[in-house]
XYZ file of C-alpha atoms in Angstrom:
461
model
C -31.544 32.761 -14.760
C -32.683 30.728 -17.979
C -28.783 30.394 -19.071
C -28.374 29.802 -22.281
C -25.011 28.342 -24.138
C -24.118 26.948 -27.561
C -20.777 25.669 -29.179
C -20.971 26.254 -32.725
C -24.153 24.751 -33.906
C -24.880 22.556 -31.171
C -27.123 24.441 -28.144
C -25.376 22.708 -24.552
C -27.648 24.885 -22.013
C -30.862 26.420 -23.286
C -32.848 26.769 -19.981
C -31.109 26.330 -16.963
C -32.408 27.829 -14.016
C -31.966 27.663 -10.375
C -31.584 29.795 -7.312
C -28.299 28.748 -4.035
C -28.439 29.846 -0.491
C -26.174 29.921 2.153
C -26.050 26.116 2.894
C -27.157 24.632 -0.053
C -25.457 22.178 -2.059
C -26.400 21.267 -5.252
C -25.078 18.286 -7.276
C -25.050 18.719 -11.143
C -26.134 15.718 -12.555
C -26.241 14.485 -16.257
C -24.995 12.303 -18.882
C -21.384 13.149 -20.887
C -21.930 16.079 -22.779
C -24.707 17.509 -21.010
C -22.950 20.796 -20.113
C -22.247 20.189 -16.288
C -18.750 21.566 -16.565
C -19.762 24.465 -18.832
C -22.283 25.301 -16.220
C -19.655 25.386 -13.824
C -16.930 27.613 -15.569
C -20.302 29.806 -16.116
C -21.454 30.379 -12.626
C -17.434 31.344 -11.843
C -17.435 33.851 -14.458
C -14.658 32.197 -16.314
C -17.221 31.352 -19.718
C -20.069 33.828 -20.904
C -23.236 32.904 -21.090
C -24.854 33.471 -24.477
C -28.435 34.543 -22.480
C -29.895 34.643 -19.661
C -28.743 36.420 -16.606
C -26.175 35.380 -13.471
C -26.709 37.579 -10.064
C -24.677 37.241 -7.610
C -24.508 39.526 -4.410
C -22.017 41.987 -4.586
C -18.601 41.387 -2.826
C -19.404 37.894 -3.263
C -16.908 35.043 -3.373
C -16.927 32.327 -5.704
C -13.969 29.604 -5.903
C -13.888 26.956 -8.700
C -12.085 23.997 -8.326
C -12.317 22.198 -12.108
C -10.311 19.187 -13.444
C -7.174 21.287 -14.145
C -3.987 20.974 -12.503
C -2.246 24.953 -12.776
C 0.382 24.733 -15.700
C 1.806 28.281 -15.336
C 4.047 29.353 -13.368
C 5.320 25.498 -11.986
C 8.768 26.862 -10.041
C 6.679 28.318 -7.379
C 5.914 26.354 -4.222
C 2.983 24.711 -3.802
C 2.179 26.388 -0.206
C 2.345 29.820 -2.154
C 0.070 28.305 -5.157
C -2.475 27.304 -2.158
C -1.926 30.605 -1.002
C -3.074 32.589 -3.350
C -6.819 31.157 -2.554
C -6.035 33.485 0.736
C -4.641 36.272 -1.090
C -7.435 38.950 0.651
C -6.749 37.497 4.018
C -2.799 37.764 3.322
C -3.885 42.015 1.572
C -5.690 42.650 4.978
C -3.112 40.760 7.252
C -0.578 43.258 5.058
C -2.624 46.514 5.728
C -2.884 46.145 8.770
C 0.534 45.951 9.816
C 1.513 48.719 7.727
C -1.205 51.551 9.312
C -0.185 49.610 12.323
C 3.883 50.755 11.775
C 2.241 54.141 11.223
C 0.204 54.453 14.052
C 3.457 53.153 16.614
C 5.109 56.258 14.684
C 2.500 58.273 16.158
C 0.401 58.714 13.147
C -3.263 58.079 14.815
C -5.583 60.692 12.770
C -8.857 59.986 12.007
C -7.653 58.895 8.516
C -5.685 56.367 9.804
C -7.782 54.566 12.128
C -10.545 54.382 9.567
C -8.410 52.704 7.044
C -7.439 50.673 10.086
C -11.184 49.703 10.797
C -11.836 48.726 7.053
C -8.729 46.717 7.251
C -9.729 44.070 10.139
C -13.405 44.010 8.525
C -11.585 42.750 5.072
C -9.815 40.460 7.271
C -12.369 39.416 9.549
C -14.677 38.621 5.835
C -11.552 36.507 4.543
C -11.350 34.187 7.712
C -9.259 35.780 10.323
C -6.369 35.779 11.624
C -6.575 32.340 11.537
C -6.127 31.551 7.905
C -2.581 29.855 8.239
C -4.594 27.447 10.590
C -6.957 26.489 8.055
C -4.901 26.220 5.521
C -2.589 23.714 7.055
C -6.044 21.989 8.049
C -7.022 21.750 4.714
C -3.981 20.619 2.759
C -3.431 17.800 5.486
C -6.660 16.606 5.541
C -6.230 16.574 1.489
C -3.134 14.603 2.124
C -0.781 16.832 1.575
C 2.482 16.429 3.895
C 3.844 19.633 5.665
C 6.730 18.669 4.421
C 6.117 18.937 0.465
C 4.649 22.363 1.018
C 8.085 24.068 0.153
C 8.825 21.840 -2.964
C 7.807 23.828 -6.305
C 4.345 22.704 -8.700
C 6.836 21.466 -11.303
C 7.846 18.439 -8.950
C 4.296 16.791 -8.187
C 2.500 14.658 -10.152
C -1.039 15.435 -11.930
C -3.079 14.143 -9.422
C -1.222 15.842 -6.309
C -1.037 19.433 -8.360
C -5.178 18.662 -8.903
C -5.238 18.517 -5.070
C -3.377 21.442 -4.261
C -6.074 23.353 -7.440
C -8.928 21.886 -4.816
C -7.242 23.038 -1.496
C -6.817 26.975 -2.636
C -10.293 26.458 -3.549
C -10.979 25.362 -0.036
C -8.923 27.660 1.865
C -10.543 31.374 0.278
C -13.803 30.065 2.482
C -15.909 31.428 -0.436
C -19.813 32.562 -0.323
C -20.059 29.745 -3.441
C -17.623 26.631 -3.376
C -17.822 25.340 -7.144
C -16.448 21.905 -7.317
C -16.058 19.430 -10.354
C -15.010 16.583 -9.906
C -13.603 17.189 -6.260
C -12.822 13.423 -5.301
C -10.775 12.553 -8.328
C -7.337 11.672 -6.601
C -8.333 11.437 -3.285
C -7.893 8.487 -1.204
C -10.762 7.378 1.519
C -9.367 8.556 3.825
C -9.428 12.143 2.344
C -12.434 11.547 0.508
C -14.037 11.325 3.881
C -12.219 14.533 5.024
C -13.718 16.388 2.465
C -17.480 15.441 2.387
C -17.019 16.767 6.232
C -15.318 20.209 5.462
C -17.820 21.130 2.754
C -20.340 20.497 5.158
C -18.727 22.437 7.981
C -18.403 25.328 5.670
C -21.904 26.586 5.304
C -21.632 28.293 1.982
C -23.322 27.591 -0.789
C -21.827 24.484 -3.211
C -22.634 23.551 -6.159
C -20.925 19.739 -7.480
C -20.155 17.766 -10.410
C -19.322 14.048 -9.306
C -19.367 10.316 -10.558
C -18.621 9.474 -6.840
C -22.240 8.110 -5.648
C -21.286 8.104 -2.038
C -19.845 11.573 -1.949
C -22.911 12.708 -3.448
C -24.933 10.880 -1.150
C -23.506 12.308 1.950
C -22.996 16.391 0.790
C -25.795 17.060 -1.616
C -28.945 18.719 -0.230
C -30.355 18.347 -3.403
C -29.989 18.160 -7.327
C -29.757 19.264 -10.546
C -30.802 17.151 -13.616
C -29.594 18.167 -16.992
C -30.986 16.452 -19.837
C -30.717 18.182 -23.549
C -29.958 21.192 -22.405
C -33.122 22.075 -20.010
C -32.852 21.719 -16.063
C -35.113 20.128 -13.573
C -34.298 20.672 -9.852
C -34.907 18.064 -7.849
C -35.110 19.424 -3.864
C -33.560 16.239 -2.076
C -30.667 14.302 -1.235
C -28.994 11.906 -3.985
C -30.502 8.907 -2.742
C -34.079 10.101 -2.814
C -33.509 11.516 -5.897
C -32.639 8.252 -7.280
C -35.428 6.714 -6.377
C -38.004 9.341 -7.273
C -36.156 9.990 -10.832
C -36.694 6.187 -11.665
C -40.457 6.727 -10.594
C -40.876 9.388 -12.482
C -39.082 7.716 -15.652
C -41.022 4.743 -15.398
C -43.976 6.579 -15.147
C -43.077 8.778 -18.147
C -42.522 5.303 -20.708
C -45.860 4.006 -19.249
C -47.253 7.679 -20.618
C -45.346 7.120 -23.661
C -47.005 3.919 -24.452
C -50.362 4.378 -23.870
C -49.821 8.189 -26.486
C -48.195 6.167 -28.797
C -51.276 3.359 -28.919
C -53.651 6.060 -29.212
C -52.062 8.245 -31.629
C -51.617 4.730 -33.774
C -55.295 4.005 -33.048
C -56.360 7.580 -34.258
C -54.175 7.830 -37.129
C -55.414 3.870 -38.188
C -59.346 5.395 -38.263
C -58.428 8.271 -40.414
C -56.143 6.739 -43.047
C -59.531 4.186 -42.982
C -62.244 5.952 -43.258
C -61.446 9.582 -44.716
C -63.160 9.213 -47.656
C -65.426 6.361 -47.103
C -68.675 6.254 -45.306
C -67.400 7.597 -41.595
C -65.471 10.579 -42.898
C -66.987 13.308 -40.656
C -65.952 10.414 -37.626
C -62.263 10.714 -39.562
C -62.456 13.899 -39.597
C -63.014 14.450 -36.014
C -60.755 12.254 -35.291
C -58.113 13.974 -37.413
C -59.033 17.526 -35.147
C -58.390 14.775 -32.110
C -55.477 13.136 -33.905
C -53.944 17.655 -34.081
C -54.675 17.811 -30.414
C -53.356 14.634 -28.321
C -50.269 15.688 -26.125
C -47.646 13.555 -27.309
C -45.374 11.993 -24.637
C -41.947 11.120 -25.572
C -39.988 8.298 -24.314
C -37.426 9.041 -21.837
C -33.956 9.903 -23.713
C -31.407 6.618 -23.546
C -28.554 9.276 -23.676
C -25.482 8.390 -25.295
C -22.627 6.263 -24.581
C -18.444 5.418 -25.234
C -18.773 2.474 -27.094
C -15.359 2.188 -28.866
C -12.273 -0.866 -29.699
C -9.013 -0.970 -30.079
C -7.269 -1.939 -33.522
C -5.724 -4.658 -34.231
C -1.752 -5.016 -32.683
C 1.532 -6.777 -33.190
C 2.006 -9.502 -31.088
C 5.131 -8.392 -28.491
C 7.573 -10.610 -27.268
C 6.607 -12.945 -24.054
C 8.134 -10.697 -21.354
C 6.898 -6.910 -22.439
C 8.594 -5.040 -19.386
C 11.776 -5.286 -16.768
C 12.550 -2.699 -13.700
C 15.736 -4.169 -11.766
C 16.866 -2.499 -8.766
C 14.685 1.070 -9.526
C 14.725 3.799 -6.819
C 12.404 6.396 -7.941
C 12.814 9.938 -6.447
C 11.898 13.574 -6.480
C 13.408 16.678 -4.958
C 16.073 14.609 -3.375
C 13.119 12.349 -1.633
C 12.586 8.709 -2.361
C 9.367 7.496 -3.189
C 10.485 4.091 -4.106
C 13.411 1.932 -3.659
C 14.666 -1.352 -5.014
C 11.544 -1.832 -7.388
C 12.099 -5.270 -9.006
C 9.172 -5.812 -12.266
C 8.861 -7.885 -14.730
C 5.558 -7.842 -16.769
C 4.795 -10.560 -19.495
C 2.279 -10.617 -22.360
C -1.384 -10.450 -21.680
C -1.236 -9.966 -17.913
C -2.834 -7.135 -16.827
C -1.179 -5.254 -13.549
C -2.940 -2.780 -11.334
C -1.212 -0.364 -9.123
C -2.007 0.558 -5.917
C -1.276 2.750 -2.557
C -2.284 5.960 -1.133
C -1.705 9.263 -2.373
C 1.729 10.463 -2.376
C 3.405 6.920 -2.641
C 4.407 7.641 -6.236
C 2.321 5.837 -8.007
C 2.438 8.289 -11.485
C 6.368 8.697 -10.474
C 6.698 5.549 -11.277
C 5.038 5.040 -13.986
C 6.284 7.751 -15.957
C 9.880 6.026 -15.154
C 8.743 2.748 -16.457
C 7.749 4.668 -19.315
C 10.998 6.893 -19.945
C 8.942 10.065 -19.048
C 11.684 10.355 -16.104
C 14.920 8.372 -15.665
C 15.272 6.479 -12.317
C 17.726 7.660 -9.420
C 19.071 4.141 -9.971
C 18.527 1.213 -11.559
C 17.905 -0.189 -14.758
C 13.606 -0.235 -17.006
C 14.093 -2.065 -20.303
C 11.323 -3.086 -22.678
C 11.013 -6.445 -24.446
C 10.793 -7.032 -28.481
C 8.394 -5.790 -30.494
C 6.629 -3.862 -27.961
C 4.494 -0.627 -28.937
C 3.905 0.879 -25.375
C 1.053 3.797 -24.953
C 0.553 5.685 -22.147
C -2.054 7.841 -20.969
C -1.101 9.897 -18.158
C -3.684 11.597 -15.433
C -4.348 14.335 -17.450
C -3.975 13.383 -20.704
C -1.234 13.974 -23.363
C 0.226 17.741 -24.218
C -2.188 19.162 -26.258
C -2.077 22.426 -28.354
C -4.753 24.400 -26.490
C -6.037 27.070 -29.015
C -5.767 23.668 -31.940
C -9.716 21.958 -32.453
C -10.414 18.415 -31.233
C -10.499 17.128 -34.862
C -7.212 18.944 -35.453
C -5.728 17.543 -32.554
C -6.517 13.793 -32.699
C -5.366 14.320 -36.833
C -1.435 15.467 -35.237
C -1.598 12.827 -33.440
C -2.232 9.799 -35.218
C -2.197 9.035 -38.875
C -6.225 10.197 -39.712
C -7.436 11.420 -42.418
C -10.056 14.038 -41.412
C -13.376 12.078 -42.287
C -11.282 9.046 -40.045
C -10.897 12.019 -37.695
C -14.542 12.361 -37.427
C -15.549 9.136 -37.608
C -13.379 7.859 -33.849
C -14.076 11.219 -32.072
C -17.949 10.348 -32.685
C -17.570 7.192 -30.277
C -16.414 8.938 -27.970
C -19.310 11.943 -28.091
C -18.122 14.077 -29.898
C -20.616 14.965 -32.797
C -21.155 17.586 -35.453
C -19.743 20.899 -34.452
C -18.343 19.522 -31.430
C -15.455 18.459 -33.096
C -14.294 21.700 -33.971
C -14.186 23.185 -30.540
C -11.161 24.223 -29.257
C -9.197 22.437 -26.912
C -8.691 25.585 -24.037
C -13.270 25.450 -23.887
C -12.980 21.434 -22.919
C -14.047 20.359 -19.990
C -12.082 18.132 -17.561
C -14.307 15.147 -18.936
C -13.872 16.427 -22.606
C -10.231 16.090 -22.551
C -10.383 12.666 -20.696
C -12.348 11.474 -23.508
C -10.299 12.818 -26.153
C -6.828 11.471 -25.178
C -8.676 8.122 -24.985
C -9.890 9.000 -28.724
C -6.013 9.737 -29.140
C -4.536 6.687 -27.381
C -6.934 4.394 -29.550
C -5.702 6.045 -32.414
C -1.848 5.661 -31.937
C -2.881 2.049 -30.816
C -0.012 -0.025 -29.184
C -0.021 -3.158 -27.678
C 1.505 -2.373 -24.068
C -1.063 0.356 -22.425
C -0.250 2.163 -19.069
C -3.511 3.741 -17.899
C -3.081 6.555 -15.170
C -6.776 7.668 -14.007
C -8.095 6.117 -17.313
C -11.914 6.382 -15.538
């Protein structure tokens, strides 16, 4: 393999190798920035490599599932969007009833009944004639009522469209299952579903997760990156743990005892180089040119950011009387009755589907309520960042983006996207080549930018 990829001047993968087999799943592990989703969006075939080499087998299947709801497209339904992750088993299931029509007409050549033969192997390699049995095993185990199926993209919220991008993943029972970030928006209950279903599936998997315990039960084994270079680490998560803190603290101890010598080598020399123990120095120096120097392990980097200073709001910051919130002619929520006051900090909770983000884009005035009345108090300055982040322009930069909107200059620009990792050339990569993470990160930059002293945070984490 040996995959290689850069982003301007900055090199994100420069020897990354590894080989899958039926059965194996691999977590991706690393800090932000590391690449983990760019490795992903590589192994689908969806970013090029800039060197190395990617074989898969022919006739091959890989599915991706990344952090990105569909946003084409939204007045289909979402059992057709699903769908289309079965779209050979639905070609096949098509064939054959048309050279079956043929043959009923009487038309049984040899032709025929070798297209027919090819025809129920393509379906038999997509999953059957089962596949509508699957599927409606996998969207309910995802949470997904029967019911909604019908109701078109445009009408679900982020997190439920990012469910329905994992479930056609899911249901095209692919040879590689790429996942990132599977478990965001999942409850337990589906959470649980999942880790059993990628298990059951037998293909090969490879998995970007913050979700310790969903790691813990799927992965067979892992995948450190760390500055661009891969290590693989042949366990489970847990093991991996352990042996990557052993291996860490054995590396510092290393690190130590180069650095003393090194100091201890280089303190003889600068000593004695031209007095009476120079040929010692100079051996030493030949030494000194030798010793294997052990670095420290890396601390990685971190978000370390603030928000500015805000106007002081008015003691009650937001009222909901009598709210019934609703979509497609379905209620989510009636009679909602709020009233939040300054400095109080309110968390929302429920299972998926419950209208959770319907609500909160009401409270916002992102959507107007079936009935009832949202007000805000005085002075308030109200921010919200949604699941996925606010609109953004995707063939503008980062730096260009965060500068439209809020009031930066572009060294200011600079300055807030480098707490939150991006750095150097980074900030002029285009919006479309983010990862899921990337854009997290910069509508956070953004949101700290606009400041405001009333925040809604959907999926901040």
């Amino acid at each position: 393999m040996k995959l290689e990829k850069s982003f301007g001047a900055r090199t994100v993968l420069s020897d990354v190798s590894f080989a899958l087999r039926p059965g194996d799943r691999l977590a991706v592990v690393g800090r932000n920035g590391e690449g983990k989703s760019t490795l992903l969006r590589i192994l689908a075939g969806r970013l090029a490599a800039d060197g190395g080499q990617l074989s898969v087998p022919r006739g091959h299947h890989v599915a991706l599932h990344d952090q990105r709801p569909p946003t084409d497209a939204l007045d289909r339904s979402l059992e057709d969007y699903v769908g289309e992750g079965m779209a050979a088993a639905q070609a096949a299931e098509a064939r054959l009833a048309a050279l079956e029509a043929r043959m009923a007409e009487g038309d049984s050549g040899a032709e025929v009944l070798e297209q027919y033969t090819r025809a129920q192997s393509a379906l038999e390699r997509a999953g059957g004639y089962d596949w509508r049995v699957w599927m409606g095993r996998v969207t309910r185990g995802l949470g997904i009522p029967d019911d909604r199926l019908g109701d078109p993209l445009s009408v679900f919220s982020g997190g439920e469209l990012t469910r329905a991008s994992l479930a056609r993943a899911l249901v095209s029972r692919p040879d590689v299952l790429l996942l990132d970030e599977p478990t965001n928006h999942l409850d337990v209950t589906s959470t649980e579903w999942l880790e059993q279903a990628v298990i059951e599936m037998r293909c090969a998997v490879v998995l970007v997760s913050h979700d310790r315990w969903f790691l813990e039960s799927v992965a067979t084994g892992v995948l450190e990156l760390d500055r661009g270079r891969s290590k693989l680490w042949p366990m489970g998560y847990s093991r991996f743990r352990q042996a990557r803190a052993e291996a860490l603290a054995l590396q510092a101890k290393e690190a130590e005892r180069s650095a003393a010598e090194i100091a201890r080598l280089e303190r003889f020399v600068t000593r004695w180089r031209a007095g009476t123990k120079a040929r010692q120095a100079q051996s030493r120096a030949k030494a000194l040119a030798k010793i294997e120097r052990v670095s420290a392990p890396s601390s990685g980097r971190s978000v370390d950011f603030g928000f500015p200073p805000v106007t002081q709001p008015g003691r009650v910051v937001l009222e909901a009387e009598g709210v019934t919130v609703s979509v497609a002619d379905r209620t989510l929520l009636d009679g909602v009755d709020l009233a939040i006051e300054r400095g109080q900090r309110v968390a929302l909770v429920g299972p998926n589907g419950t209208g959770k983000t319907t609500l909160l884009d009401t409270l916002t005035g992102a959507r107007r309520p079936a009935k009832g009345r949202v007000g805000v108090g005085h002075r308030v300055e109200a921010n919200y960042y949604s699941q996925h982040g606010n609109e953004m322009h995707e063939d503008r930069s980062v730096v260009d983006t965060l500068m439209a909107a809020a009031t930066l200059t572009r060294t200011q620009a600079r300055t807030l996207l480098g707490t939150f990792l991006f750095s150097g050339a980074e900030v002029e990569k285009i919006v479309a080549d983010l990862s899921g993470g990337e854009r997290r990160r910069l509508s956070l930059a953004i949101m700290v930018a606009q400041g405001g002293n009333f925040l809604i945070l959907d999926e901040p984490t």
